[in-house]
């Protein structure tokens, strides 16, 4: 069973910028030639995270509100007191949501629900060039 | 190394219905003939999620309280204002808990803790017929 | 494609003890002889969990505060009322953060960000001897 490792490149605006990366993952599967397997997506950063959601503005707004409420930006963080980079909340949010996601594919297609997309959430506070790791195990 | 992809079917009652899917996953491993590997379980829906917990009524009640507190049902959601389907909280809860879970197995047995079960949480608000994707990579 | 299953042993102090397990995972990859693949790490316990974070005292303190706020230890839990073991909050926290993490590796090296480490969080309330499952799928 072959392993196919690649990277996905994105420009992000920061501050809970939420990208629908489903098309990029789907294209990478198509290019790999693999038909059945699992796509392991990994965010190689401590201020970004991955999950799935219905990618429509309402859900994205509701998700942002959750993080604003349980990990607010405008309070003290021990990380900021030590490092003065102002992204303490970004680290906590990213650790909670998680850096890895595994999505099965079959006949070359991601096995997602009809209203379900794969999202990359950049919790950091500045625009960035970002890279995700995509590893496909399959046949 | 073969890949074995199947689906698991469940009827759910909605509103944080929590199902112990450990027996179903275990049976699928037994039927696959695989002895060692990883079971990738994926919820192909944006209002359901997967995790592990000690499956006893107290823990389930405590977990439900957490979601009632940090993502309450009885408030406004931008998703509901746009789509009028009343499950805005379901989407946020599912995105937070996560749609994918990978559990190793060895000698045909899931490598879970003694008091640890695999659960599928249906956050949606109506009873549904649900399907999970189960992909086993192993030997 | 071979599968390599092993265990990682740790002593934990409990009460949100957070261990940087990156070196242990890296050594296991080196010992396996695998060069490219994915490391599936699984916490076979219902009171521990895995994620990634920048492993510096500020971030760890900020992460502990989040759990103290959204799943406080000093309140009633249905689990405790039934079982009297005092770790109801540990179960809820662990279920939320999640027991499995998949991290890709290439050329024998984990594909982590510069400031990103793999952490094991023991939410239980007593010091323990703990075991994680590490399964490497690769070539």
PDB file of N, CA, C and O in Angstrom, chain C residues 70-119:
ATOM      1  N   UNK C  70     -14.228  25.736  32.062  1.00  0.00           N
ATOM      2  CA  UNK C  70     -15.397  25.141  31.393  1.00  0.00           C
ATOM      3  C   UNK C  70     -15.775  23.779  31.975  1.00  0.00           C
ATOM      4  O   UNK C  70     -16.912  23.350  31.806  1.00  0.00           O
ATOM      5  N   UNK C  71     -14.840  23.120  32.657  1.00  0.00           N
ATOM      6  CA  UNK C  71     -15.153  21.853  33.336  1.00  0.00           C
ATOM      7  C   UNK C  71     -14.503  21.890  34.720  1.00  0.00           C
ATOM      8  O   UNK C  71     -13.531  21.182  34.996  1.00  0.00           O
ATOM      9  N   UNK C  72     -15.034  22.733  35.621  1.00  0.00           N
ATOM     10  CA  UNK C  72     -14.385  22.904  36.931  1.00  0.00           C
ATOM     11  C   UNK C  72     -14.410  21.627  37.768  1.00  0.00           C
ATOM     12  O   UNK C  72     -15.344  20.823  37.671  1.00  0.00           O
ATOM     13  N   UNK C  73     -13.380  21.453  38.590  1.00  0.00           N
ATOM     14  CA  UNK C  73     -13.297  20.259  39.434  1.00  0.00           C
ATOM     15  C   UNK C  73     -14.236  20.351  40.634  1.00  0.00           C
ATOM     16  O   UNK C  73     -14.794  19.346  41.072  1.00  0.00           O
ATOM     17  N   UNK C  74     -14.426  21.545  41.169  1.00  0.00           N
ATOM     18  CA  UNK C  74     -15.132  21.720  42.444  1.00  0.00           C
ATOM     19  C   UNK C  74     -16.632  21.991  42.268  1.00  0.00           C
ATOM     20  O   UNK C  74     -17.129  23.050  42.620  1.00  0.00           O
ATOM     21  N   UNK C  75     -17.314  21.015  41.677  1.00  0.00           N
ATOM     22  CA  UNK C  75     -18.765  21.081  41.576  1.00  0.00           C
ATOM     23  C   UNK C  75     -19.277  19.653  41.530  1.00  0.00           C
ATOM     24  O   UNK C  75     -18.486  18.707  41.473  1.00  0.00           O
ATOM     25  N   UNK C  76     -20.571  19.487  41.535  1.00  0.00           N
ATOM     26  CA  UNK C  76     -21.117  18.132  41.489  1.00  0.00           C
ATOM     27  C   UNK C  76     -20.986  17.527  40.093  1.00  0.00           C
ATOM     28  O   UNK C  76     -21.138  18.226  39.088  1.00  0.00           O
ATOM     29  N   UNK C  77     -20.725  16.247  40.055  1.00  0.00           N
ATOM     30  CA  UNK C  77     -20.742  15.472  38.815  1.00  0.00           C
ATOM     31  C   UNK C  77     -21.574  14.217  39.051  1.00  0.00           C
ATOM     32  O   UNK C  77     -21.424  13.562  40.097  1.00  0.00           O
ATOM     33  N   UNK C  78     -22.416  13.901  38.098  1.00  0.00           N
ATOM     34  CA  UNK C  78     -23.236  12.697  38.222  1.00  0.00           C
ATOM     35  C   UNK C  78     -22.353  11.460  38.361  1.00  0.00           C
ATOM     36  O   UNK C  78     -22.694  10.516  39.082  1.00  0.00           O
ATOM     37  N   UNK C  79     -21.215  11.463  37.678  1.00  0.00           N
ATOM     38  CA  UNK C  79     -20.290  10.333  37.798  1.00  0.00           C
ATOM     39  C   UNK C  79     -19.834  10.150  39.247  1.00  0.00           C
ATOM     40  O   UNK C  79     -19.782   9.021  39.752  1.00  0.00           O
ATOM     41  N   UNK C  80     -19.500  11.246  39.901  1.00  0.00           N
ATOM     42  CA  UNK C  80     -19.029  11.147  41.294  1.00  0.00           C
ATOM     43  C   UNK C  80     -20.136  10.702  42.236  1.00  0.00           C
ATOM     44  O   UNK C  80     -19.889   9.945  43.182  1.00  0.00           O
ATOM     45  N   UNK C  81     -21.363  11.193  41.995  1.00  0.00           N
ATOM     46  CA  UNK C  81     -22.482  10.801  42.853  1.00  0.00           C
ATOM     47  C   UNK C  81     -22.715   9.295  42.774  1.00  0.00           C
ATOM     48  O   UNK C  81     -23.105   8.656  43.751  1.00  0.00           O
ATOM     49  N   UNK C  82     -22.457   8.712  41.605  1.00  0.00           N
ATOM     50  CA  UNK C  82     -22.689   7.277  41.429  1.00  0.00           C
ATOM     51  C   UNK C  82     -21.503   6.438  41.889  1.00  0.00           C
ATOM     52  O   UNK C  82     -21.682   5.355  42.449  1.00  0.00           O
ATOM     53  N   UNK C  83     -20.282   6.919  41.635  1.00  0.00           N
ATOM     54  CA  UNK C  83     -19.110   6.065  41.813  1.00  0.00           C
ATOM     55  C   UNK C  83     -18.158   6.551  42.907  1.00  0.00           C
ATOM     56  O   UNK C  83     -17.223   5.834  43.262  1.00  0.00           O
ATOM     57  N   UNK C  84     -18.343   7.783  43.391  1.00  0.00           N
ATOM     58  CA  UNK C  84     -17.571   8.295  44.525  1.00  0.00           C
ATOM     59  C   UNK C  84     -16.067   8.252  44.302  1.00  0.00           C
ATOM     60  O   UNK C  84     -15.308   8.039  45.253  1.00  0.00           O
ATOM     61  N   UNK C  85     -15.629   8.412  43.047  1.00  0.00           N
ATOM     62  CA  UNK C  85     -14.183   8.397  42.825  1.00  0.00           C
ATOM     63  C   UNK C  85     -13.615   9.788  42.545  1.00  0.00           C
ATOM     64  O   UNK C  85     -12.408   9.926  42.362  1.00  0.00           O
ATOM     65  N   UNK C  86     -14.480  10.791  42.519  1.00  0.00           N
ATOM     66  CA  UNK C  86     -13.997  12.168  42.499  1.00  0.00           C
ATOM     67  C   UNK C  86     -13.376  12.653  41.212  1.00  0.00           C
ATOM     68  O   UNK C  86     -12.823  13.756  41.167  1.00  0.00           O
ATOM     69  N   UNK C  87     -13.452  11.850  40.149  1.00  0.00           N
ATOM     70  CA  UNK C  87     -12.804  12.278  38.901  1.00  0.00           C
ATOM     71  C   UNK C  87     -13.813  12.501  37.759  1.00  0.00           C
ATOM     72  O   UNK C  87     -13.452  12.362  36.586  1.00  0.00           O
ATOM     73  N   UNK C  88     -15.027  12.890  38.111  1.00  0.00           N
ATOM     74  CA  UNK C  88     -16.027  13.182  37.073  1.00  0.00           C
ATOM     75  C   UNK C  88     -15.557  14.233  36.087  1.00  0.00           C
ATOM     76  O   UNK C  88     -15.757  14.094  34.873  1.00  0.00           O
ATOM     77  N   UNK C  89     -14.920  15.278  36.581  1.00  0.00           N
ATOM     78  CA  UNK C  89     -14.415  16.320  35.670  1.00  0.00           C
ATOM     79  C   UNK C  89     -13.318  15.774  34.753  1.00  0.00           C
ATOM     80  O   UNK C  89     -13.201  16.200  33.606  1.00  0.00           O
ATOM     81  N   UNK C  90     -12.529  14.835  35.261  1.00  0.00           N
ATOM     82  CA  UNK C  90     -11.454  14.257  34.439  1.00  0.00           C
ATOM     83  C   UNK C  90     -12.028  13.558  33.220  1.00  0.00           C
ATOM     84  O   UNK C  90     -11.480  13.673  32.111  1.00  0.00           O
ATOM     85  N   UNK C  91     -13.123  12.820  33.398  1.00  0.00           N
ATOM     86  CA  UNK C  91     -13.748  12.107  32.284  1.00  0.00           C
ATOM     87  C   UNK C  91     -14.272  13.073  31.222  1.00  0.00           C
ATOM     88  O   UNK C  91     -14.065  12.861  30.022  1.00  0.00           O
ATOM     89  N   UNK C  92     -14.944  14.129  31.653  1.00  0.00           N
ATOM     90  CA  UNK C  92     -15.513  15.075  30.693  1.00  0.00           C
ATOM     91  C   UNK C  92     -14.410  15.801  29.924  1.00  0.00           C
ATOM     92  O   UNK C  92     -14.471  15.961  28.700  1.00  0.00           O
ATOM     93  N   UNK C  93     -13.386  16.229  30.640  1.00  0.00           N
ATOM     94  CA  UNK C  93     -12.265  16.923  29.985  1.00  0.00           C
ATOM     95  C   UNK C  93     -11.589  16.030  28.945  1.00  0.00           C
ATOM     96  O   UNK C  93     -11.256  16.476  27.847  1.00  0.00           O
ATOM     97  N   UNK C  94     -11.365  14.769  29.323  1.00  0.00           N
ATOM     98  CA  UNK C  94     -10.678  13.852  28.409  1.00  0.00           C
ATOM     99  C   UNK C  94     -11.529  13.569  27.171  1.00  0.00           C
ATOM    100  O   UNK C  94     -11.013  13.522  26.049  1.00  0.00           O
ATOM    101  N   UNK C  95     -12.842  13.390  27.354  1.00  0.00           N
ATOM    102  CA  UNK C  95     -13.725  13.135  26.212  1.00  0.00           C
ATOM    103  C   UNK C  95     -13.724  14.329  25.254  1.00  0.00           C
ATOM    104  O   UNK C  95     -13.786  14.160  24.040  1.00  0.00           O
ATOM    105  N   UNK C  96     -13.652  15.526  25.808  1.00  0.00           N
ATOM    106  CA  UNK C  96     -13.662  16.727  24.966  1.00  0.00           C
ATOM    107  C   UNK C  96     -12.363  16.868  24.170  1.00  0.00           C
ATOM    108  O   UNK C  96     -12.391  17.178  22.976  1.00  0.00           O
ATOM    109  N   UNK C  97     -11.230  16.648  24.817  1.00  0.00           N
ATOM    110  CA  UNK C  97      -9.948  16.859  24.132  1.00  0.00           C
ATOM    111  C   UNK C  97      -9.636  15.733  23.155  1.00  0.00           C
ATOM    112  O   UNK C  97      -9.108  15.987  22.064  1.00  0.00           O
ATOM    113  N   UNK C  98      -9.969  14.501  23.531  1.00  0.00           N
ATOM    114  CA  UNK C  98      -9.849  13.403  22.572  1.00  0.00           C
ATOM    115  C   UNK C  98      -8.668  12.493  22.799  1.00  0.00           C
ATOM    116  O   UNK C  98      -7.576  12.925  23.148  1.00  0.00           O
ATOM    117  N   UNK C  99      -8.874  11.201  22.539  1.00  0.00           N
ATOM    118  CA  UNK C  99      -7.898  10.163  22.880  1.00  0.00           C
ATOM    119  C   UNK C  99      -6.950   9.800  21.748  1.00  0.00           C
ATOM    120  O   UNK C  99      -5.992   9.085  21.966  1.00  0.00           O
ATOM    121  N   UNK C 100      -7.238  10.246  20.518  1.00  0.00           N
ATOM    122  CA  UNK C 100      -6.368   9.831  19.417  1.00  0.00           C
ATOM    123  C   UNK C 100      -5.774  11.020  18.675  1.00  0.00           C
ATOM    124  O   UNK C 100      -6.395  12.071  18.557  1.00  0.00           O
ATOM    125  N   UNK C 101      -4.566  10.823  18.203  1.00  0.00           N
ATOM    126  CA  UNK C 101      -3.858  11.863  17.445  1.00  0.00           C
ATOM    127  C   UNK C 101      -3.013  11.167  16.385  1.00  0.00           C
ATOM    128  O   UNK C 101      -2.344  10.176  16.682  1.00  0.00           O
ATOM    129  N   UNK C 102      -3.061  11.674  15.153  1.00  0.00           N
ATOM    130  CA  UNK C 102      -2.286  11.094  14.057  1.00  0.00           C
ATOM    131  C   UNK C 102      -1.310  12.141  13.536  1.00  0.00           C
ATOM    132  O   UNK C 102      -1.722  13.218  13.120  1.00  0.00           O
ATOM    133  N   UNK C 103      -0.024  11.808  13.576  1.00  0.00           N
ATOM    134  CA  UNK C 103       1.016  12.757  13.168  1.00  0.00           C
ATOM    135  C   UNK C 103       1.870  12.136  12.067  1.00  0.00           C
ATOM    136  O   UNK C 103       2.454  11.071  12.261  1.00  0.00           O
ATOM    137  N   UNK C 104       1.959  12.772  10.903  1.00  0.00           N
ATOM    138  CA  UNK C 104       2.783  12.227   9.811  1.00  0.00           C
ATOM    139  C   UNK C 104       4.275  12.359  10.104  1.00  0.00           C
ATOM    140  O   UNK C 104       4.696  13.271  10.815  1.00  0.00           O
ATOM    141  N   UNK C 105       5.034  11.436   9.525  1.00  0.00           N
ATOM    142  CA  UNK C 105       6.494  11.582   9.565  1.00  0.00           C
ATOM    143  C   UNK C 105       7.070  11.310   8.187  1.00  0.00           C
ATOM    144  O   UNK C 105       6.471  10.604   7.377  1.00  0.00           O
ATOM    145  N   UNK C 106       8.210  11.922   7.919  1.00  0.00           N
ATOM    146  CA  UNK C 106       8.861  11.808   6.617  1.00  0.00           C
ATOM    147  C   UNK C 106      10.367  11.809   6.830  1.00  0.00           C
ATOM    148  O   UNK C 106      10.868  12.553   7.687  1.00  0.00           O
ATOM    149  N   UNK C 107      11.079  10.980   6.073  1.00  0.00           N
ATOM    150  CA  UNK C 107      12.521  10.829   6.253  1.00  0.00           C
ATOM    151  C   UNK C 107      12.868  10.577   7.719  1.00  0.00           C
ATOM    152  O   UNK C 107      13.902  11.027   8.217  1.00  0.00           O
ATOM    153  N   UNK C 108      11.990   9.865   8.403  1.00  0.00           N
ATOM    154  CA  UNK C 108      12.229   9.489   9.802  1.00  0.00           C
ATOM    155  C   UNK C 108      11.896  10.563  10.813  1.00  0.00           C
ATOM    156  O   UNK C 108      12.050  10.333  12.020  1.00  0.00           O
ATOM    157  N   UNK C 109      11.450  11.745  10.348  1.00  0.00           N
ATOM    158  CA  UNK C 109      11.186  12.855  11.265  1.00  0.00           C
ATOM    159  C   UNK C 109       9.702  13.221  11.320  1.00  0.00           C
ATOM    160  O   UNK C 109       9.037  13.323  10.284  1.00  0.00           O
ATOM    161  N   UNK C 110       9.218  13.461  12.518  1.00  0.00           N
ATOM    162  CA  UNK C 110       7.846  13.948  12.700  1.00  0.00           C
ATOM    163  C   UNK C 110       7.686  15.295  12.004  1.00  0.00           C
ATOM    164  O   UNK C 110       8.534  16.176  12.130  1.00  0.00           O
ATOM    165  N   UNK C 111       6.572  15.451  11.286  1.00  0.00           N
ATOM    166  CA  UNK C 111       6.347  16.687  10.529  1.00  0.00           C
ATOM    167  C   UNK C 111       5.601  17.709  11.385  1.00  0.00           C
ATOM    168  O   UNK C 111       4.507  18.159  11.049  1.00  0.00           O
ATOM    169  N   UNK C 112       6.216  18.091  12.501  1.00  0.00           N
ATOM    170  CA  UNK C 112       5.625  19.070  13.413  1.00  0.00           C
ATOM    171  C   UNK C 112       6.104  20.472  13.068  1.00  0.00           C
ATOM    172  O   UNK C 112       7.151  20.652  12.441  1.00  0.00           O
ATOM    173  N   UNK C 113       5.358  21.475  13.513  1.00  0.00           N
ATOM    174  CA  UNK C 113       5.815  22.846  13.387  1.00  0.00           C
ATOM    175  C   UNK C 113       6.976  23.111  14.329  1.00  0.00           C
ATOM    176  O   UNK C 113       7.239  22.342  15.264  1.00  0.00           O
ATOM    177  N   UNK C 114       7.659  24.203  14.088  1.00  0.00           N
ATOM    178  CA  UNK C 114       8.846  24.551  14.880  1.00  0.00           C
ATOM    179  C   UNK C 114       8.523  24.666  16.362  1.00  0.00           C
ATOM    180  O   UNK C 114       9.314  24.271  17.215  1.00  0.00           O
ATOM    181  N   UNK C 115       7.369  25.236  16.671  1.00  0.00           N
ATOM    182  CA  UNK C 115       6.997  25.481  18.065  1.00  0.00           C
ATOM    183  C   UNK C 115       5.882  24.553  18.522  1.00  0.00           C
ATOM    184  O   UNK C 115       5.082  24.896  19.381  1.00  0.00           O
ATOM    185  N   UNK C 116       5.822  23.375  17.945  1.00  0.00           N
ATOM    186  CA  UNK C 116       4.699  22.483  18.205  1.00  0.00           C
ATOM    187  C   UNK C 116       5.186  21.155  18.778  1.00  0.00           C
ATOM    188  O   UNK C 116       6.030  20.492  18.168  1.00  0.00           O
ATOM    189  N   UNK C 117       4.633  20.783  19.916  1.00  0.00           N
ATOM    190  CA  UNK C 117       4.977  19.494  20.525  1.00  0.00           C
ATOM    191  C   UNK C 117       3.713  18.655  20.723  1.00  0.00           C
ATOM    192  O   UNK C 117       2.611  19.194  20.793  1.00  0.00           O
ATOM    193  N   UNK C 118       3.918  17.342  20.800  1.00  0.00           N
ATOM    194  CA  UNK C 118       2.822  16.417  21.076  1.00  0.00           C
ATOM    195  C   UNK C 118       2.713  16.267  22.589  1.00  0.00           C
ATOM    196  O   UNK C 118       3.703  15.947  23.252  1.00  0.00           O
ATOM    197  N   UNK C 119       1.511  16.481  23.110  1.00  0.00           N
ATOM    198  CA  UNK C 119       1.361  16.369  24.562  1.00  0.00           C
ATOM    199  C   UNK C 119       0.325  15.313  24.947  1.00  0.00           C
ATOM    200  O   UNK C 119      -0.660  15.084  24.247  1.00  0.00           O
TER     201      UNK C 119
END
